[in-house]
Structure formats: structure tokens, C-alpha cells
Tab-separated table of C-alpha atoms and ligand atoms in Angstrom:
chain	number	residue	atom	x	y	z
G	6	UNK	CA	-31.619	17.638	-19.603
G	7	UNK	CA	-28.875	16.310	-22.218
G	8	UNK	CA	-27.823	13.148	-22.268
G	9	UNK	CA	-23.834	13.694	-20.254
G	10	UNK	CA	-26.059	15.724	-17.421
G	11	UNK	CA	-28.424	12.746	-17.338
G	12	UNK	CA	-25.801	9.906	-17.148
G	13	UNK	CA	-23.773	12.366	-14.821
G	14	UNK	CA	-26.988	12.388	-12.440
G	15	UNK	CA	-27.622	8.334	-12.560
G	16	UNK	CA	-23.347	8.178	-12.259
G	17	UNK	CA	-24.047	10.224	-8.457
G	18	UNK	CA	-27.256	8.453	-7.736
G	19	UNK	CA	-26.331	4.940	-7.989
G	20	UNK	CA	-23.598	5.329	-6.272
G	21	UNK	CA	-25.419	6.474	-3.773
G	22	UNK	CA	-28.344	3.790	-4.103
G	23	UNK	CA	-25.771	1.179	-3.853
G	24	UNK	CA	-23.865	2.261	-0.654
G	25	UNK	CA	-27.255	2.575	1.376
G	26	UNK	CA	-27.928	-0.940	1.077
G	27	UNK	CA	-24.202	-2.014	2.271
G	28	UNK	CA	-23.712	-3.142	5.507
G	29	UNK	CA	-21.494	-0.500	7.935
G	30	UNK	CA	-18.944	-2.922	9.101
G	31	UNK	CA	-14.859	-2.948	8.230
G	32	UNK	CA	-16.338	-5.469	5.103
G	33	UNK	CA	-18.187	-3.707	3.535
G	34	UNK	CA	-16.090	-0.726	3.138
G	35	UNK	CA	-13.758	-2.895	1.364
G	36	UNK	CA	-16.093	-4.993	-0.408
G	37	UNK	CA	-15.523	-8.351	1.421
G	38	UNK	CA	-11.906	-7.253	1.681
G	39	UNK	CA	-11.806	-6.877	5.360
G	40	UNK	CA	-9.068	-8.864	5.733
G	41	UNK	CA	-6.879	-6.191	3.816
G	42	UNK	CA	-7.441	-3.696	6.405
G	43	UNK	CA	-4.405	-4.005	8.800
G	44	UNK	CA	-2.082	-4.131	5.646
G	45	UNK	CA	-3.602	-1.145	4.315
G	46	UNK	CA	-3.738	0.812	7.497
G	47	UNK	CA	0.247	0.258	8.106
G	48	UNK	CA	1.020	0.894	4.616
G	49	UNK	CA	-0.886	4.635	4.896
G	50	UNK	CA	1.175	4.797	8.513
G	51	UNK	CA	4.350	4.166	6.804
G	52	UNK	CA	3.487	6.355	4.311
G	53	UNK	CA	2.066	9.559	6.163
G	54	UNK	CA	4.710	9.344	8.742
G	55	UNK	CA	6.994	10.425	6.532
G	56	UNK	CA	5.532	13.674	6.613
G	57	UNK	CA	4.861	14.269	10.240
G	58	UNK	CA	6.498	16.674	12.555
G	59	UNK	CA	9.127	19.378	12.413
G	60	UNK	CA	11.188	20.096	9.591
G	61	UNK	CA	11.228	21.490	6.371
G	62	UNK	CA	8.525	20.940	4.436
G	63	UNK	CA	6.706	18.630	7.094
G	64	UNK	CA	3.260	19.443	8.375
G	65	UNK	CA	1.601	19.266	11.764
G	66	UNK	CA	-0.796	17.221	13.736
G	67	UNK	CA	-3.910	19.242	14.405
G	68	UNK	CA	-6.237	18.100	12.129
G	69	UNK	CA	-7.084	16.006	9.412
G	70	UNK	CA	-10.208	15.436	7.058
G	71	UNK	CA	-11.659	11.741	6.279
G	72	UNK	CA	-13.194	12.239	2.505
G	73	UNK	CA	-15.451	8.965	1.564
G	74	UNK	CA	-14.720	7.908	5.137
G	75	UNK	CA	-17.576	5.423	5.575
G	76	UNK	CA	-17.395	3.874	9.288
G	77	UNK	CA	-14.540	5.496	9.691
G	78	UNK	CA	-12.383	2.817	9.202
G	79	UNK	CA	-9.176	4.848	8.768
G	80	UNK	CA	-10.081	7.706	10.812
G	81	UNK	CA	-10.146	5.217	13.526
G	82	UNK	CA	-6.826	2.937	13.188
G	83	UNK	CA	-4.642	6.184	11.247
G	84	UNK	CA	-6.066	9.073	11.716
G	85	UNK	CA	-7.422	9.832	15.243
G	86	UNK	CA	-4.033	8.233	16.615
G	87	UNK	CA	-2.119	11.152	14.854
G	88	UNK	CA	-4.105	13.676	14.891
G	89	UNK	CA	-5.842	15.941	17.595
G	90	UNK	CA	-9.070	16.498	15.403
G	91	UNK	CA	-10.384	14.468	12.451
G	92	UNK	CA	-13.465	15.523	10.516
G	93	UNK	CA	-15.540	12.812	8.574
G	94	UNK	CA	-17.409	13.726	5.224
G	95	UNK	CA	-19.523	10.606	3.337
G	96	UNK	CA	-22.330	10.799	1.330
G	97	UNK	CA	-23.797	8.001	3.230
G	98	UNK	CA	-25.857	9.349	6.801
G	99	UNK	CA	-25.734	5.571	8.097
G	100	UNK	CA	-22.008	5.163	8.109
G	101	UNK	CA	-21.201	8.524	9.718
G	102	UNK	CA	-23.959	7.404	12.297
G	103	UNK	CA	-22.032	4.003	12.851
G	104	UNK	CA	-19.028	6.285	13.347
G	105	UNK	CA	-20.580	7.540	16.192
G	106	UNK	CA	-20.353	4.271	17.895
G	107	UNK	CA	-17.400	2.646	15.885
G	108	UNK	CA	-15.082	5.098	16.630
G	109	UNK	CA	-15.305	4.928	20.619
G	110	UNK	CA	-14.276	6.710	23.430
G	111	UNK	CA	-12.011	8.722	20.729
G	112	UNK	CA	-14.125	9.690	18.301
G	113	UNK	CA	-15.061	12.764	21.167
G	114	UNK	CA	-12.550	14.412	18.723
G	115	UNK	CA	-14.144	13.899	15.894
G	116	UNK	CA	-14.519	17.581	14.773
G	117	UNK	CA	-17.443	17.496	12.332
G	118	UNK	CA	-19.122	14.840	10.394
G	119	UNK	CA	-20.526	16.225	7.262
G	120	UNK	CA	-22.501	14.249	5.040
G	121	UNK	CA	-22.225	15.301	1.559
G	122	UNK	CA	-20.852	14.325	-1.640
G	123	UNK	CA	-17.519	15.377	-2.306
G	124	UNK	CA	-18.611	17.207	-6.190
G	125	UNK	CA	-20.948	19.634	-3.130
G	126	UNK	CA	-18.605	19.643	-0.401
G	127	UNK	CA	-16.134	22.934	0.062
G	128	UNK	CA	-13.802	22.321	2.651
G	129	UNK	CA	-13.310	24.608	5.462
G	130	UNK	CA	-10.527	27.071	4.780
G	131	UNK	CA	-6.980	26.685	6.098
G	132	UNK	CA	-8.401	24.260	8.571
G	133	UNK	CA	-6.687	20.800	7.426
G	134	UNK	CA	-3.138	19.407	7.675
G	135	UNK	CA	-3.564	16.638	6.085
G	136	UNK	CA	-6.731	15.421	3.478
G	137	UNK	CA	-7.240	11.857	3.656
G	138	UNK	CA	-9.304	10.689	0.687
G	139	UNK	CA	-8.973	7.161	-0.115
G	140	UNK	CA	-11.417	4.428	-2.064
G	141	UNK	CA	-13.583	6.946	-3.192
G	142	UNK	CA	-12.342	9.117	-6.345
G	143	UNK	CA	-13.706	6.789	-8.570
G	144	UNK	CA	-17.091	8.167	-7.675
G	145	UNK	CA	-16.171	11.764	-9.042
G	146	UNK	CA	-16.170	12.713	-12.637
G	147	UNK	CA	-12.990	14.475	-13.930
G	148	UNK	CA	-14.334	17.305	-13.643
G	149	UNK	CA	-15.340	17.118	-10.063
G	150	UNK	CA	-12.728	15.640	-8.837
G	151	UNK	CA	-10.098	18.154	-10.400
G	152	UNK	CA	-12.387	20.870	-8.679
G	153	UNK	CA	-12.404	19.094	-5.238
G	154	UNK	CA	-9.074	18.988	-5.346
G	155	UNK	CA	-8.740	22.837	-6.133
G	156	UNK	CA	-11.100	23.559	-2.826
G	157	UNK	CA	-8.895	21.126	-0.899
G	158	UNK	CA	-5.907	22.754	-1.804
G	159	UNK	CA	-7.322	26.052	-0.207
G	160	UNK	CA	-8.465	24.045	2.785
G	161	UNK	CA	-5.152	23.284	3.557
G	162	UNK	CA	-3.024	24.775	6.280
G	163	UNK	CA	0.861	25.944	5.787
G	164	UNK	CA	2.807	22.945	4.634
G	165	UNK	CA	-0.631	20.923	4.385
G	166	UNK	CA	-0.962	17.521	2.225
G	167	UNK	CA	-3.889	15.801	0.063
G	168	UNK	CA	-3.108	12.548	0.124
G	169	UNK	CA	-5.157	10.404	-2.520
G	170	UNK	CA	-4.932	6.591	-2.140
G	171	UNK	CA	-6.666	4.228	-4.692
G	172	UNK	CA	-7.198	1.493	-7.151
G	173	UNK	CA	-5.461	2.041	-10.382
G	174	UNK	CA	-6.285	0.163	-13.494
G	175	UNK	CA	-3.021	-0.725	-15.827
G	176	UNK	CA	-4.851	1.032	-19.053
G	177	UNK	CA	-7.774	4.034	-19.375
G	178	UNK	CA	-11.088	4.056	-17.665
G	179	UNK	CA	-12.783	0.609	-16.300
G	180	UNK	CA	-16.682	1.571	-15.140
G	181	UNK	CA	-18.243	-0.547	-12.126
G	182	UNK	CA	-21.457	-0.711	-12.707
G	183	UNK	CA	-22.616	-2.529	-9.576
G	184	UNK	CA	-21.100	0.037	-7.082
G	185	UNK	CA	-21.505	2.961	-9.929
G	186	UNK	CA	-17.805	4.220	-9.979
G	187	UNK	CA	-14.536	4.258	-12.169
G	188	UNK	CA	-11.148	2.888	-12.029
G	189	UNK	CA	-8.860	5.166	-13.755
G	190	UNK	CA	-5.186	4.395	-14.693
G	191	UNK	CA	-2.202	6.180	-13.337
G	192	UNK	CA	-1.861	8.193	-16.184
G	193	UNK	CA	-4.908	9.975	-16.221
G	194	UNK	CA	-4.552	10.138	-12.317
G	195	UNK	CA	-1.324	12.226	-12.652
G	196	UNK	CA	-3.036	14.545	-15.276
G	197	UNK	CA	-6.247	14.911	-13.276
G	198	UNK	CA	-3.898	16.286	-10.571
G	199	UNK	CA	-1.908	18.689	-13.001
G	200	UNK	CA	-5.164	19.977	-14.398
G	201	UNK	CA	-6.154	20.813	-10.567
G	202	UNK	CA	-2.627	22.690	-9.992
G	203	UNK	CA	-1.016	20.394	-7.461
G	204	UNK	CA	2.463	18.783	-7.698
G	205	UNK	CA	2.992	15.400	-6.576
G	206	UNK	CA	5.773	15.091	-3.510
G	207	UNK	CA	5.691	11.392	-3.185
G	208	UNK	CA	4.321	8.220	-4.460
G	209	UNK	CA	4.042	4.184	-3.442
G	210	UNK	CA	2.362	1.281	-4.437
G	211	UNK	CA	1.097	-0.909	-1.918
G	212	UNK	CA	2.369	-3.584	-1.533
G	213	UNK	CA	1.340	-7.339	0.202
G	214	UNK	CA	-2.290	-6.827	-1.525
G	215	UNK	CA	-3.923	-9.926	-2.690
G	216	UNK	CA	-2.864	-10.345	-6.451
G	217	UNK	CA	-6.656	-10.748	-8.279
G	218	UNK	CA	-7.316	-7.113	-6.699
G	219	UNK	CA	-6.354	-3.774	-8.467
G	220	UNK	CA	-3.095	-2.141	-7.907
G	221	UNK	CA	-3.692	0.587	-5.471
G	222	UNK	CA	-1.010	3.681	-5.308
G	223	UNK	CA	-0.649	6.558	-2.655
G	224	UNK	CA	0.167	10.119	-3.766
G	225	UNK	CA	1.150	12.971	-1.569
G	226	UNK	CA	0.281	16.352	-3.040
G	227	UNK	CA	0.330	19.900	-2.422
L	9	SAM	C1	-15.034	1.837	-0.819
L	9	SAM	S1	-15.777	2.781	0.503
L	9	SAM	C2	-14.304	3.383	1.284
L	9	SAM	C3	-14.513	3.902	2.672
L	9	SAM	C4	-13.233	4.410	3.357
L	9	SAM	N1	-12.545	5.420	2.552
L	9	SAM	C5	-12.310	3.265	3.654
L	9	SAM	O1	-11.304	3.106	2.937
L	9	SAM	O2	-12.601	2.504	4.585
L	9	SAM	C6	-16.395	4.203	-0.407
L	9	SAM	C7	-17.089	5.255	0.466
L	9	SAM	O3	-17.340	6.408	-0.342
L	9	SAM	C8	-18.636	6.909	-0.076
L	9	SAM	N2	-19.023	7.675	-1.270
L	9	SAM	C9	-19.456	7.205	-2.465
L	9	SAM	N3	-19.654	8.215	-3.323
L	9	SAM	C10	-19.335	9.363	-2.663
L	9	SAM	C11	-19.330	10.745	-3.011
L	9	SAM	N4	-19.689	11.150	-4.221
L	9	SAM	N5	-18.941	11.631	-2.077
L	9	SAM	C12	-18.574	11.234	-0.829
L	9	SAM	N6	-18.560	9.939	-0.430
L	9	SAM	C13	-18.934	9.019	-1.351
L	9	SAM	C14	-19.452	5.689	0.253
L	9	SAM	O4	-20.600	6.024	1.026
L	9	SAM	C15	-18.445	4.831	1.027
L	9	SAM	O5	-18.484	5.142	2.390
């Protein structure tokens, strides 16, 4: 094996390494963050909303698709409250199991939890309205992740949306090397998205974050 295939393999398996030895609670998603959630949660509400319903260019409500979901944390609080089916995919089995529980009486619509990485996972065709992938692009390569979003795009029904919301570094490429993953600035973001053939319809910054944390930015795309 060269030496890009080998540091691409170690890039997927410590990632994966470090998430099975974090805890499946709102915390650990957010990496002692927890308190962030509810901010975060209405922000993506606000956001998502906007798209919602009838009307030109708007999308419907049947189902949705949690990329990196963890727990389940969003597919719980955003998600399953506006749409009639949300599928989960993780690369970690113990947080889709917690899911199970975490999610509650409805998480019975919880269409399918797939655990996978998202460089293997192909996305059911014309299935999703909306694809929900947030805190976890930073674990893709470019290359990857321009691909995923390619086999998203197809996965999306009439009037369908990827929506990617993340950290964003103010200049190129920061690695993590605790949690194996890459913060990437806006700039590259927007051409990683080009490359992949989508446009972007909308974008926000967060806002009310704490101030030592990363700027994080929501993009609608299609
Ligand atoms: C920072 S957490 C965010 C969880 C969730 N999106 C949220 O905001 O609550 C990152 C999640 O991505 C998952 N993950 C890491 N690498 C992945 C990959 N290559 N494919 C799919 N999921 C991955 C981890 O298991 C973890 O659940």
C-alpha cells in the first residue's frame, strides 16, 4: 500500500477507534458541549423551516436521513418532529443501539438504522427529502465527501435538500488528531460542493455559540 492509501486507512480507523470509546449521551456527541444543544437544535429549526411545505421550490415532510447521527441527538429534537420517517446512518453500532432507547416512543418511525461509514454508504434512491448531515464531514476526505454528496444528490426526492452543518476554520485545513478528523474553511467547503455539482440555496452562521468554539455555518443545497 502507498503511503496516501495508508494514512487514508489510519484517517477512517481512528476515527473510528476514538468514537467507540465515547460515551452515548447528548455530551459526548458534542464533545462536552452539551450545553450547546438547545441553541443548535433551534438554530437548524429556524433554518430548515424555511424550506418546509408547499410552494415553489419547497420540499415535503416524508422523510429525512440522519448522516453521522450518533444517539440521535437531532433526529430526536428536529427531525422526527417534522418528519414522518427518519433513517439513522453512523459508523458507530453503540450509538445507533442507544438510539433505540434514546429516541422513545417515536423512534417506532425510525425507518432504518444503517451503520456504515458515509465514504461506503449509497443512499437509497429518491427516498429522502431532506439529508441531514451535521458534525461529521470532517471525517471524509475530499474525495469522499464530494462523492457522498453526488449519491445524496440522487437520493433525493423532487425538490429535496442536503443540508450540511459544521465547524469552519477561518483559513485551510486544521487536522484533530485526538478525534481523527478535519476542520476545513469555508472556502474549500464551497468548492468541495461545486466539485460535487450542487448549488448552494441558502447559508447562516450560527449564532449564540460560545466564542472559544469554531464558527459553525449551515448550507442548503441541491
Ligand atoms: C461529533 S459527533 C456528531 C453526532 C451528531 N451529528 C450530532 O450532531 O449530535 C460525530 C458522529 O459521526 C460519527 N462518524 C465518525 N466518522 C464517521 C464516518 N466516516 N461515517 C459515518 N459516521 C461517522 C461518529 O460515530 C459520531 O456519532
Amino acid at each position: 500500500m502507498g503511503d496516501i492509501a495508508e494514512g487514508e486507512t489510519s484517517f477512517y480507523s481512528n476515527a473510528v477507534d476514538y468514537w467507540r470509546e465515547v460515551p452515548p449521551t447528548v455530551d459526548g456527541m458534542l464533545g462536552g458541549y452539551g450545553s450547546i444543544s438547545n441553541i443548535d437544535i433551534n438554530g437548524s429549526k429556524a433554518f430548515l423551516q424555511k424550506f418546509l411545505g408547499e410552494g415553489e421550490g419547497k420540499t415535503g415532510t416524508e422523510c429525512a436521513l440522519d448522516c453521522g447521527a450518533g444517539i440521535g441527538r437531532i433526529t430526536k429534537r428536529l427531525l422526527l418532529p417534522l418528519f414522518k420517517t427518519v433513517d439513522l446512518v453512523d459508523v458507530t453500532q453503540e450509538f445507533l443501539d442507544k438510539a433505540k432507547t434514546y429516541l422513545g416512543e417515536e423512534g417506532k418511525r425510525v425507518g432504518k438504522y444503517l451503520c456504515s461509514g458515509l465514504q461506503d454508504l449509497v443512499p437509497e434512491s429518491g427516498r429522502y427529502n431532506v439529508i441531514w448531515i451535521q458534525w461529521v464531514i470532517g471525517h471524509l476526505t475530499d474525495d469522499h465527501l464530494v462523492d457522498f454528496l453526488q449519491r445524496c444528490q440522487k437520493a433525493l426526492r423532487p425538490n429535496g435538500l442536503i443540508i450540511i452543518k459544521d465547524n469552519v476554520s477561518y483559513e485551510g485545513v486544521i487536522p484533530d488528531e485526538v478525534d481523527s478528523s478535519i476542520c476545513r474553511d469555508l472556502e474549500i467547503v464551497h468548492s468541495l460542493v461545486g466539485r460535487a455539482g450542487l448549488s448552494i440555496l441558502h447559508e447562516e452562521q450560527q449564532t449564540n455559540f460560545p466564542k472559544e468554539i469554531y464558527q459553525v455555518h449551515t448550507l442548503a443545497l441541491r
